[in-house]
XYZ file of C-alpha atoms in Angstrom:
119
model
C 102.964 119.029 119.584
C 102.796 115.555 118.041
C 105.198 114.654 115.245
C 103.354 114.187 111.928
C 103.640 111.222 109.554
C 102.141 111.018 106.113
C 101.600 107.500 104.705
C 100.899 106.424 101.105
C 99.811 102.808 100.498
C 97.074 101.440 98.170
C 96.384 98.562 100.572
C 93.789 99.772 103.115
C 94.751 97.028 105.603
C 98.331 98.269 105.670
C 97.218 101.885 105.985
C 94.979 100.878 108.902
C 97.756 98.977 110.727
C 100.351 101.723 110.188
C 97.894 104.430 111.246
C 96.869 102.558 114.382
C 100.456 101.677 115.308
C 101.873 105.124 114.858
C 98.874 106.802 116.547
C 99.451 104.536 119.528
C 103.084 105.665 119.551
C 101.881 109.300 119.763
C 102.258 110.416 116.203
C 99.698 112.344 114.234
C 99.086 110.324 111.044
C 97.444 111.206 107.763
C 97.188 108.528 105.097
C 96.145 108.250 101.480
C 95.910 105.527 98.832
C 96.314 108.028 96.006
C 99.886 108.838 94.977
C 98.694 111.892 93.055
C 97.568 113.508 96.296
C 100.886 113.169 98.159
C 102.453 116.489 97.166
C 99.329 118.512 98.066
C 99.112 116.626 101.397
C 102.793 117.421 102.079
C 102.006 121.135 101.636
C 98.814 120.994 103.673
C 99.827 118.560 106.455
C 103.511 119.548 106.818
C 104.688 116.076 107.917
C 107.874 115.437 109.848
C 108.261 112.079 108.004
C 106.716 110.445 104.948
C 106.197 106.743 104.287
C 105.592 105.665 100.716
C 104.653 102.290 99.277
C 106.943 101.536 96.317
C 104.305 99.891 94.196
C 101.071 101.909 94.011
C 98.724 102.680 91.160
C 99.649 105.866 89.282
C 103.011 107.421 90.198
C 105.146 104.882 92.087
C 106.508 105.637 95.571
C 109.985 106.076 94.236
C 108.908 108.755 91.790
C 106.922 110.505 94.562
C 110.089 110.362 96.733
C 112.072 112.045 93.924
C 109.453 114.826 93.692
C 109.700 115.436 97.463
C 113.505 115.290 97.537
C 113.848 117.661 94.574
C 111.404 120.249 96.072
C 113.411 122.986 97.834
C 110.765 123.351 100.584
C 110.378 119.593 101.365
C 113.740 117.998 100.510
C 114.745 117.806 104.206
C 111.731 115.627 105.154
C 112.817 112.011 105.767
C 111.187 109.480 103.483
C 110.799 105.749 104.121
C 109.797 103.479 101.206
C 107.866 100.265 101.847
C 108.788 97.555 99.377
C 108.088 93.904 98.788
C 110.864 93.943 96.152
C 113.873 93.173 98.345
C 116.029 92.450 95.279
C 115.673 96.043 94.121
C 117.093 97.895 97.104
C 119.811 99.783 95.104
C 117.180 100.860 92.583
C 114.865 102.060 95.370
C 117.683 103.894 97.258
C 118.509 105.720 93.986
C 115.219 107.597 94.381
C 116.716 109.407 97.392
C 114.784 107.806 100.264
C 116.274 107.789 103.759
C 115.267 104.179 104.566
C 113.581 101.111 103.155
C 111.244 98.800 105.087
C 110.702 95.406 103.459
C 107.215 93.993 103.260
C 105.990 92.133 105.153
C 107.332 94.269 107.914
C 107.609 94.023 111.667
C 105.851 96.728 113.595
C 108.805 97.152 115.943
C 111.046 97.815 112.896
C 108.568 100.404 111.640
C 108.512 102.173 114.982
C 112.319 102.059 115.268
C 112.974 103.474 111.805
C 110.367 106.195 112.257
C 111.864 107.225 115.615
C 115.411 107.077 114.228
C 114.557 109.448 111.346
C 112.179 111.790 113.134
C 114.105 112.522 116.391
């Protein structure tokens, strides 16, 4: 069975690149641009890893990460936060994420961090 990755980003180009890259690496990927749908997708899709963009419309990725990490059923799911705000790493880590990937990101770094956290 393929490992599942849920991705939140409000930039469709980034969603497309991440989906294509992770699918090529043999992951099952579900993506959304709506931060308000993440918790219901976590329940429905049961991902092995979640990638959240830090800056999205609505609830930011850090707040979504906090919701996931404070939920007794999902708090063990690794979460990566994408961020273009490299000067705010301590602030982002305070949300409880397992890793940060700085934007713009290298696809090899994405694959390495996903593999490190999922296996």
